[in-house]
Short mmCIF file of C-alpha atoms and ligand atoms in Angstrom, two decimals:
data_model
loop_
_atom_site.label_atom_id
_atom_site.label_comp_id
_atom_site.label_asym_id
_atom_site.label_seq_id
_atom_site.Cartn_x
_atom_site.Cartn_y
_atom_site.Cartn_z
CA MET A 15 29.43 -14.53 -10.18
CA GLN A 16 28.08 -17.02 -7.68
CA PHE A 17 26.95 -15.66 -4.46
CA ALA A 18 26.51 -17.50 -1.26
CA GLN A 19 23.11 -19.13 -0.71
CA ARG A 20 22.19 -17.08 2.04
CA LEU A 21 22.03 -14.00 -0.42
CA THR A 22 18.86 -15.48 -2.28
CA ASN A 23 16.82 -14.23 0.64
CA PHE A 24 17.79 -10.66 -0.04
CA LYS A 25 16.92 -10.62 -3.75
CA SER A 26 13.29 -9.28 -3.66
CA ASN A 27 13.33 -6.31 -1.98
CA VAL A 28 9.89 -3.88 -2.27
CA PHE A 29 11.74 -1.16 -0.64
CA ALA A 30 14.33 -1.57 -3.51
CA ASP A 31 11.59 -1.09 -5.79
CA MET A 32 9.98 1.86 -4.13
CA SER A 33 13.62 3.40 -4.35
CA MET A 34 13.61 3.07 -8.07
CA ALA A 35 9.94 4.28 -8.14
CA LYS A 36 10.72 7.47 -6.41
CA THR A 37 13.83 8.04 -8.75
CA ARG A 38 11.50 7.34 -11.57
CA ALA A 39 8.78 9.95 -10.40
CA LYS A 40 11.71 12.64 -9.86
CA LYS A 41 12.93 12.14 -13.08
CA THR A 42 9.44 12.91 -14.58
CA GLY A 43 9.34 16.39 -12.64
CA LYS A 44 7.00 15.21 -9.66
CA GLU A 45 8.24 16.74 -6.33
CA ILE A 46 8.49 13.81 -3.73
CA ILE A 47 7.03 13.80 -0.51
CA ASP A 48 8.93 10.92 0.97
CA LEU A 49 6.85 9.36 3.98
CA SER A 50 8.34 6.03 3.29
CA VAL A 51 11.41 6.00 5.55
CA GLY A 52 11.16 6.57 9.45
CA SER A 53 14.10 8.76 9.44
CA SER A 54 13.12 11.87 11.86
CA ASP A 55 13.31 15.38 9.88
CA LEU A 56 13.46 16.98 13.31
CA PRO A 57 16.50 18.86 14.44
CA VAL A 58 19.26 17.39 17.19
CA ASP A 59 19.29 19.43 20.31
CA PRO A 60 22.20 22.10 20.17
CA HIS A 61 23.58 20.89 23.19
CA ILE A 62 24.28 17.28 21.60
CA ALA A 63 25.30 18.75 18.78
CA LYS A 64 27.89 21.20 20.66
CA ALA A 65 29.29 17.95 22.46
CA ILE A 66 29.99 16.47 19.00
CA ALA A 67 31.38 19.84 17.42
CA GLN A 68 33.63 20.04 20.54
CA SER A 69 34.96 16.34 20.05
CA LEU A 70 35.76 17.49 16.30
CA GLU A 71 38.29 19.87 17.70
CA ASP A 72 40.17 17.32 19.75
CA PRO A 73 42.76 15.75 17.60
CA ALA A 74 43.10 12.66 20.24
CA THR A 75 39.30 11.77 19.33
CA TYR A 76 40.21 10.33 15.77
CA GLY A 77 41.64 6.99 16.33
CA TYR A 78 40.02 3.40 16.77
CA LEU A 79 37.89 3.30 19.93
CA LEU A 80 38.56 -0.13 21.76
CA HIS A 81 35.93 -1.71 24.09
CA ASP A 82 37.65 0.21 27.09
CA GLY A 83 37.19 3.72 25.24
CA THR A 84 33.25 3.26 25.80
CA ARG A 85 33.38 2.93 29.52
CA LYS A 86 32.29 6.45 30.29
CA PHE A 87 29.32 5.68 27.97
CA ARG A 88 28.27 2.56 29.17
CA GLU A 89 28.52 4.30 32.82
CA ALA A 90 26.29 6.88 31.74
CA ILE A 91 23.94 4.33 30.44
CA ALA A 92 23.71 2.41 33.63
CA GLN A 93 22.82 5.74 35.31
CA TRP A 94 19.97 6.50 32.81
CA TYR A 95 18.69 3.00 33.38
CA ILE A 96 18.48 3.39 36.87
CA LYS A 97 16.83 6.93 37.12
CA ARG A 98 14.64 5.66 34.10
CA TYR A 99 13.47 2.19 35.08
CA GLY A 100 15.00 1.60 38.46
CA ILE A 101 17.00 -1.38 37.45
CA GLU A 102 20.87 -1.71 37.90
CA VAL A 103 22.85 -2.77 35.08
CA ASP A 104 26.67 -3.41 35.33
CA PRO A 105 28.22 -1.04 32.94
CA GLU A 106 31.22 -3.39 32.30
CA THR A 107 29.41 -6.96 31.22
CA GLU A 108 25.84 -5.81 30.87
CA ILE A 109 25.61 -2.87 28.22
CA LEU A 110 27.37 -2.73 24.91
CA THR A 111 27.78 0.21 22.69
CA LEU A 112 26.01 -0.44 19.17
CA ILE A 113 26.38 1.34 15.81
CA GLY A 114 22.69 1.79 15.82
CA SER A 115 20.45 -0.52 17.26
CA GLN A 116 19.61 -2.24 13.72
CA GLU A 117 23.42 -3.28 13.81
CA GLY A 118 23.03 -5.16 17.04
CA THR A 119 19.56 -6.88 16.24
CA ALA A 120 21.23 -8.00 12.71
CA HIS A 121 24.16 -9.23 14.31
CA LEU A 122 22.53 -11.02 17.56
CA PRO A 123 21.61 -14.20 15.15
CA LEU A 124 25.32 -14.74 14.57
CA VAL A 125 25.61 -15.19 18.30
CA ILE A 126 22.95 -17.51 18.80
CA LEU A 127 21.80 -19.37 15.80
CA ASP A 128 23.42 -22.47 14.07
CA PRO A 129 22.44 -22.93 10.26
CA GLY A 130 18.81 -24.47 10.21
CA ASP A 131 17.98 -23.03 13.84
CA TYR A 132 14.72 -21.18 13.85
CA ALA A 133 14.10 -17.53 14.84
CA LEU A 134 10.49 -16.44 15.91
CA LEU A 135 9.57 -12.73 14.60
CA LEU A 136 6.84 -10.41 14.26
CA ASP A 137 4.96 -10.38 11.12
CA PRO A 138 4.72 -7.83 9.91
CA GLY A 139 7.87 -6.69 11.50
CA TYR A 140 11.01 -4.55 11.08
CA PRO A 141 12.87 -6.15 7.84
CA SER A 142 16.40 -6.34 9.55
CA HIS A 143 15.34 -8.56 12.13
CA ALA A 144 14.91 -11.02 9.19
CA GLY A 145 17.90 -9.97 7.53
CA GLY A 146 19.91 -10.85 10.59
CA VAL A 147 18.63 -14.43 10.91
CA TYR A 148 19.14 -14.90 7.06
CA LEU A 149 22.89 -13.79 7.57
CA ALA A 150 22.98 -16.40 10.31
CA SER A 151 21.85 -18.96 7.77
CA GLY A 152 18.61 -19.46 10.26
CA LYS A 153 15.15 -20.01 9.73
CA ILE A 154 12.32 -17.79 10.40
CA TYR A 155 8.82 -18.66 11.95
CA PRO A 156 6.70 -15.81 11.59
CA LEU A 157 4.46 -14.86 14.52
CA ILE A 158 1.31 -13.65 12.85
CA LEU A 159 -0.18 -10.39 14.08
CA ARG A 160 -3.55 -9.76 13.38
CA VAL A 161 -5.83 -6.90 14.12
CA GLN A 162 -8.32 -8.49 15.97
CA ASN A 163 -5.64 -9.43 18.69
CA LYS A 164 -4.19 -6.03 18.76
CA PHE A 165 -1.17 -6.79 16.65
CA LEU A 166 0.29 -9.06 19.24
CA PRO A 167 1.55 -12.45 18.72
CA ASP A 168 0.05 -15.72 19.90
CA PHE A 169 2.57 -18.05 21.22
CA SER A 170 0.41 -21.00 21.16
CA GLU A 171 0.21 -20.91 17.47
CA VAL A 172 3.83 -22.03 16.88
CA PRO A 173 3.90 -25.75 16.55
CA THR A 174 6.00 -27.70 19.28
CA ALA A 175 8.39 -29.58 16.16
CA ILE A 176 9.13 -25.83 15.48
CA LEU A 177 9.90 -24.95 19.11
CA GLU A 178 12.16 -27.66 19.45
CA GLN A 179 14.68 -26.02 17.10
CA THR A 180 14.03 -22.56 18.21
CA LYS A 181 16.68 -20.55 19.63
CA LEU A 182 15.85 -16.96 19.33
CA MET A 183 12.52 -14.70 19.39
CA ILE A 184 12.77 -10.94 18.75
CA LEU A 185 9.91 -8.80 19.81
CA SER A 186 9.42 -4.98 19.60
CA TYR A 187 6.58 -2.91 21.22
CA PRO A 188 5.70 -0.28 20.68
CA HIS A 189 5.90 -1.67 17.26
CA ASN A 190 6.93 -0.67 13.65
CA PRO A 191 4.83 -0.87 11.71
CA THR A 192 1.61 -1.44 13.16
CA THR A 193 2.21 0.99 15.97
CA ALA A 194 0.58 -1.69 18.66
CA THR A 195 1.89 -1.51 22.28
CA ALA A 196 2.16 -4.13 24.40
CA THR A 197 1.50 -4.42 28.52
CA ARG A 198 3.75 -5.95 31.22
CA THR A 199 1.47 -9.03 30.92
CA PHE A 200 2.15 -9.84 27.40
CA PHE A 201 5.95 -9.60 28.35
CA GLU A 202 5.31 -11.61 31.29
CA ASN A 203 4.09 -14.72 29.12
CA ALA A 204 6.72 -14.02 26.69
CA LEU A 205 9.18 -14.59 29.28
CA GLU A 206 7.72 -17.72 30.66
CA PHE A 207 6.87 -19.15 27.12
CA CYS A 208 10.81 -18.43 26.45
CA GLN A 209 11.85 -20.00 29.86
CA LYS A 210 9.66 -22.86 28.74
CA TRP A 211 11.36 -23.63 25.43
CA GLY A 212 14.92 -22.22 26.16
CA ILE A 213 14.61 -19.41 23.86
CA VAL A 214 16.65 -15.82 24.00
CA LEU A 215 14.41 -13.38 24.03
CA ALA A 216 15.61 -9.90 22.32
CA HIS A 217 13.53 -6.83 22.66
CA ASP A 218 14.03 -4.07 20.08
CA PHE A 219 13.04 -0.77 21.88
CA PRO A 220 13.81 2.19 19.68
CA TYR A 221 10.07 3.57 20.43
CA MET A 222 10.40 3.75 24.12
CA ASP A 223 9.50 7.57 24.64
CA MET A 224 7.05 7.64 21.56
CA VAL A 225 3.85 6.90 23.16
CA TYR A 226 1.36 9.64 22.77
CA GLU A 227 -0.58 11.42 25.42
CA GLY A 228 -2.65 9.43 28.02
CA ILE A 229 -0.83 6.11 27.00
CA GLU A 230 1.35 4.27 29.63
CA ALA A 231 5.12 4.45 29.42
CA PRO A 232 6.23 0.94 27.67
CA PRO A 233 7.84 -1.71 29.84
CA SER A 234 11.66 -2.40 29.32
CA ILE A 235 12.54 -6.00 29.21
CA LEU A 236 14.55 -6.24 32.00
CA GLN A 237 11.60 -4.79 34.47
CA ILE A 238 10.16 -8.46 33.51
CA ASP A 239 13.34 -10.48 33.41
CA HIS A 240 14.51 -9.05 36.62
CA GLN A 241 17.35 -11.76 37.20
CA LYS A 242 18.53 -11.12 33.28
CA LYS A 243 18.16 -14.63 32.72
CA LEU A 244 17.76 -14.76 28.80
CA SER A 245 16.84 -11.35 27.76
CA ILE A 246 18.55 -8.39 25.88
CA GLU A 247 17.38 -5.02 24.78
CA PHE A 248 18.08 -2.73 22.23
CA PHE A 249 17.96 1.16 22.44
CA THR A 250 18.62 3.69 19.85
CA PHE A 251 19.35 7.71 19.63
CA SER A 252 17.54 7.66 16.06
CA LYS A 253 14.01 8.38 17.39
CA SER A 254 13.86 10.07 20.82
CA TYR A 255 17.04 12.45 20.12
CA ASN A 256 16.68 12.73 16.52
CA MET A 257 19.97 11.43 15.89
CA GLY A 258 19.40 8.46 13.20
CA GLY A 259 22.16 9.43 10.94
CA LEU A 260 24.73 9.63 13.64
CA ARG A 261 24.11 5.88 14.14
CA ILE A 262 24.52 5.27 17.93
CA GLY A 263 22.78 2.93 20.16
CA PHE A 264 23.32 -0.01 22.94
CA ALA A 265 22.41 -3.14 24.07
CA ILE A 266 21.51 -3.89 27.62
CA GLY A 267 20.69 -7.35 29.18
CA ASN A 268 22.28 -11.08 30.22
CA SER A 269 26.05 -10.86 30.58
CA GLN A 270 26.53 -13.77 28.32
CA LEU A 271 24.44 -12.33 25.45
CA ILE A 272 26.25 -9.21 25.97
CA ASP A 273 29.81 -10.98 25.71
CA GLY A 274 28.42 -13.20 22.67
CA LEU A 275 27.68 -10.01 20.80
CA ARG A 276 31.01 -7.94 21.64
CA GLN A 277 32.85 -11.20 20.37
CA VAL A 278 30.89 -11.06 17.04
CA LYS A 279 31.25 -7.27 16.87
CA ALA A 280 34.84 -7.09 17.82
CA ALA A 281 35.60 -9.09 14.21
CA ILE A 282 33.46 -6.68 12.27
CA ASP A 283 33.91 -2.94 13.73
CA PHE A 284 35.76 -0.63 16.31
CA ASN A 285 32.56 1.19 17.87
CA GLN A 286 31.13 4.46 16.94
CA TYR A 287 33.36 7.65 16.59
CA VAL A 288 33.89 8.85 20.13
CA GLY A 289 32.52 12.16 19.29
CA ILE A 290 29.26 11.07 18.49
CA ILE A 291 29.11 8.61 21.74
CA ASN A 292 29.83 12.26 23.54
CA GLY A 293 27.05 13.48 21.96
CA ALA A 294 25.03 10.42 23.15
CA ILE A 295 26.25 10.69 26.64
CA VAL A 296 24.60 14.48 26.90
CA ALA A 297 21.61 13.29 25.00
CA LEU A 298 20.97 11.00 27.88
CA ASP A 299 20.85 13.79 30.11
CA SER A 300 18.39 15.88 28.24
CA PRO A 301 15.54 17.55 29.93
CA VAL A 302 12.34 14.89 29.61
CA GLN A 303 10.49 18.11 28.08
CA ASN A 304 12.70 17.87 24.90
CA ILE A 305 11.65 14.64 24.04
CA ARG A 306 8.02 15.13 24.80
CA LYS A 307 8.27 18.20 22.65
CA THR A 308 9.12 15.87 19.95
CA VAL A 309 6.17 13.42 20.50
CA SER A 310 4.06 15.87 20.73
CA ILE A 311 4.90 17.08 17.37
CA PHE A 312 4.32 13.54 15.89
CA GLN A 313 0.90 13.52 17.62
CA GLN A 314 0.05 16.70 15.75
CA ARG A 315 1.37 15.59 12.57
CA ARG A 316 -0.76 12.28 13.02
CA ASP A 317 -3.91 14.15 13.64
CA LYS A 318 -3.36 16.42 10.48
CA LEU A 319 -2.88 13.56 8.35
CA LEU A 320 -5.71 11.17 9.81
CA THR A 321 -8.22 13.94 9.66
CA THR A 322 -7.41 14.79 6.19
CA LEU A 323 -7.53 11.39 4.84
CA SER A 324 -10.91 10.63 6.88
CA GLY A 325 -12.42 14.12 5.28
CA HIS A 326 -11.70 12.29 1.94
CA GLY A 327 -13.40 8.85 2.89
CA TRP A 328 -9.99 6.86 4.09
CA HIS A 329 -10.65 6.43 7.81
CA ILE A 330 -7.63 5.00 9.70
CA PRO A 331 -7.57 3.67 13.17
CA VAL A 332 -5.76 6.40 15.35
CA PRO A 333 -2.29 5.13 16.55
CA THR A 334 -1.21 5.46 20.13
CA SER A 335 2.41 5.07 19.61
CA THR A 336 5.63 5.48 17.35
CA MET A 337 5.72 7.89 14.45
CA TYR A 338 3.88 6.04 11.93
CA VAL A 339 0.39 5.49 10.74
CA TRP A 340 -0.88 1.96 9.55
CA ALA A 341 -3.60 1.92 7.18
CA LYS A 342 -5.29 -0.76 5.39
CA ILE A 343 -5.82 -0.11 2.04
CA PRO A 344 -9.46 1.07 0.95
CA GLU A 345 -11.61 -2.02 0.14
CA ASN A 346 -12.58 -0.97 -3.21
CA ILE A 347 -9.00 -0.91 -4.39
CA SER A 348 -7.62 -4.59 -5.61
CA ALA A 349 -3.92 -3.24 -6.03
CA SER A 350 -1.51 -5.31 -3.97
CA SER A 351 0.31 -3.02 -1.45
CA LEU A 352 3.39 -2.87 -3.56
CA GLU A 353 1.26 -1.87 -6.50
CA PHE A 354 -0.36 0.61 -4.92
CA CYS A 355 2.47 2.36 -3.30
CA LEU A 356 4.48 2.30 -6.81
CA GLN A 357 1.22 3.70 -8.80
CA LEU A 358 0.53 6.42 -5.80
CA VAL A 359 4.41 7.73 -6.31
CA GLY A 360 4.56 7.54 -9.73
CA SER A 361 1.10 9.82 -10.29
CA THR A 362 1.41 11.94 -7.17
CA GLY A 363 5.23 11.88 -5.96
CA VAL A 364 3.95 10.91 -2.38
CA ALA A 365 5.80 7.91 -1.53
CA ILE A 366 4.48 5.62 1.37
CA SER A 367 5.89 1.97 2.53
CA PRO A 368 3.86 -1.08 1.18
CA GLY A 369 3.05 -3.27 3.89
CA SER A 370 4.29 -6.58 2.11
CA GLY A 371 7.81 -5.13 2.66
CA PHE A 372 7.50 -5.85 6.71
CA GLY A 373 6.40 -9.54 5.65
CA ARG A 374 3.80 -11.40 4.08
CA THR A 375 0.89 -10.28 6.97
CA GLY A 376 1.66 -6.87 6.11
CA GLU A 377 -0.03 -7.32 2.50
CA GLY A 378 -3.18 -5.03 2.31
CA TYR A 379 -1.72 -2.27 4.19
CA VAL A 380 0.75 0.61 3.67
CA ARG A 381 2.77 2.47 6.60
CA PHE A 382 3.16 6.39 6.55
CA ALA A 383 5.95 7.52 8.41
CA LEU A 384 5.38 11.19 9.97
CA VAL A 385 8.47 12.77 8.91
CA ARG A 386 7.26 15.93 7.26
CA ASP A 387 5.79 18.86 8.85
CA SER A 388 1.85 19.00 9.09
CA ASP A 389 1.17 21.26 6.05
CA THR A 390 2.99 18.90 3.67
CA LEU A 391 1.21 16.20 5.62
CA GLU A 392 -1.80 17.93 4.22
CA LEU A 393 -0.68 18.35 1.03
CA ALA A 394 -0.10 14.64 0.73
CA ALA A 395 -3.12 13.61 2.03
CA GLN A 396 -5.03 15.91 -0.69
CA LYS A 397 -3.09 14.28 -3.38
CA ILE A 398 -3.69 10.60 -2.13
CA ALA A 399 -7.45 11.67 -1.79
CA THR A 400 -7.31 12.56 -5.63
CA PHE A 401 -5.30 9.54 -6.53
CA LEU A 402 -7.96 7.34 -4.49
CA THR A 403 -10.99 9.00 -6.44
CA GLY A 404 -9.05 7.81 -9.80
CA MET A 405 -8.52 4.30 -8.88
CA GLY A 406 -11.74 3.76 -7.09
C1 PLP B 23 11.99 -1.65 15.01
C2 PLP B 23 12.96 -0.74 14.71
N1 PLP B 23 14.51 -0.93 14.92
C3 PLP B 23 15.49 -0.47 14.51
C4 PLP B 23 15.40 0.68 13.89
C5 PLP B 23 16.84 1.35 13.50
O1 PLP B 23 17.35 1.97 14.78
P1 PLP B 23 18.71 2.33 14.59
O2 PLP B 23 18.70 3.77 13.77
O3 PLP B 23 19.21 2.76 16.02
O4 PLP B 23 19.71 1.19 13.67
C6 PLP B 23 14.24 0.87 13.38
C7 PLP B 23 14.24 2.48 12.63
O5 PLP B 23 13.16 2.53 12.24
C8 PLP B 23 13.08 0.55 13.67
O6 PLP B 23 11.90 0.69 13.76
#
């Protein structure tokens, strides 16, 4: 069968290769320690689960949820945003419910790009940003992230000829996979750059809470673009509240962008189940200590993994944010990041992500998701150490 041309961009997928390798390793009796997906293993707070369970008991919750039905959620978000960032947003025109933030960032290019228009994407970056651009038949210009620039892009590297055809830029800090954070000054420069070239600035912000001890809270994009001229920001409940499987998020920003995204989504979905939305409303009111506890667990896990790997000779810079570790493959190993990860899972059962899955610039790196307890991470690190001895 002949598929649309745009699907050719999805053909080679290192994550699919990894998934098959995990299945093969399992079949040969290996116990899999899966650190390849950023899906939190920590529990949802009981008060959130209770709100969802109560909704399940209510027969009125089972119908389609139209946009009007999300009003209470949008009002709760507006309240939360004032409390959190001191900025007023109109729940009617500047907030939109999403079925997870990935859904929003992947649909946004359909609002903005005509076929052949460019989007500027971080490389390495979150794969669904590229996926959304491909679905809209857009083109990608990579913003290369280098360790010597603290994994921040240099906007002056984008050629003028590309900028003239660019309609969208997607940033995301704290950053998956590199774990980099960005300052207000960085975002001010990004906003100025987008204003100059008439580019929509989207900020994917799932790790808003995931910064470790002593690190300043990361800025929200509307703290920079006060007038909401050209920005839209994407939030999720997957990380701060461990609600990834429940698929709930939201967008805040420029009213035209919010309206455009609403129009695209109206052709595609009927919002999330209202019971999950009720859980999200309760989550927004959670005590701050609950989130800090989650973050401190990731911090302890980070320390355990890095200390154990370092004890075996693999020294990795200490991340200050997210729930990941971004590590350069040891110099004495010549395998590509995909080969490295395939061999690792095949011989030890430990699954991590090849850097190349996040873009060309990710080659030479691997990403660990800290989604198992400290003891399991220590065991994984020991298995990796044995594997490295055999490889080197
Ligand atoms: C940068 C980034 N955006 C979006 C997501 C997915 O968020 P959600 O579960 O809300 O779709 C992730 C998940 O790892 C992520 O790292």
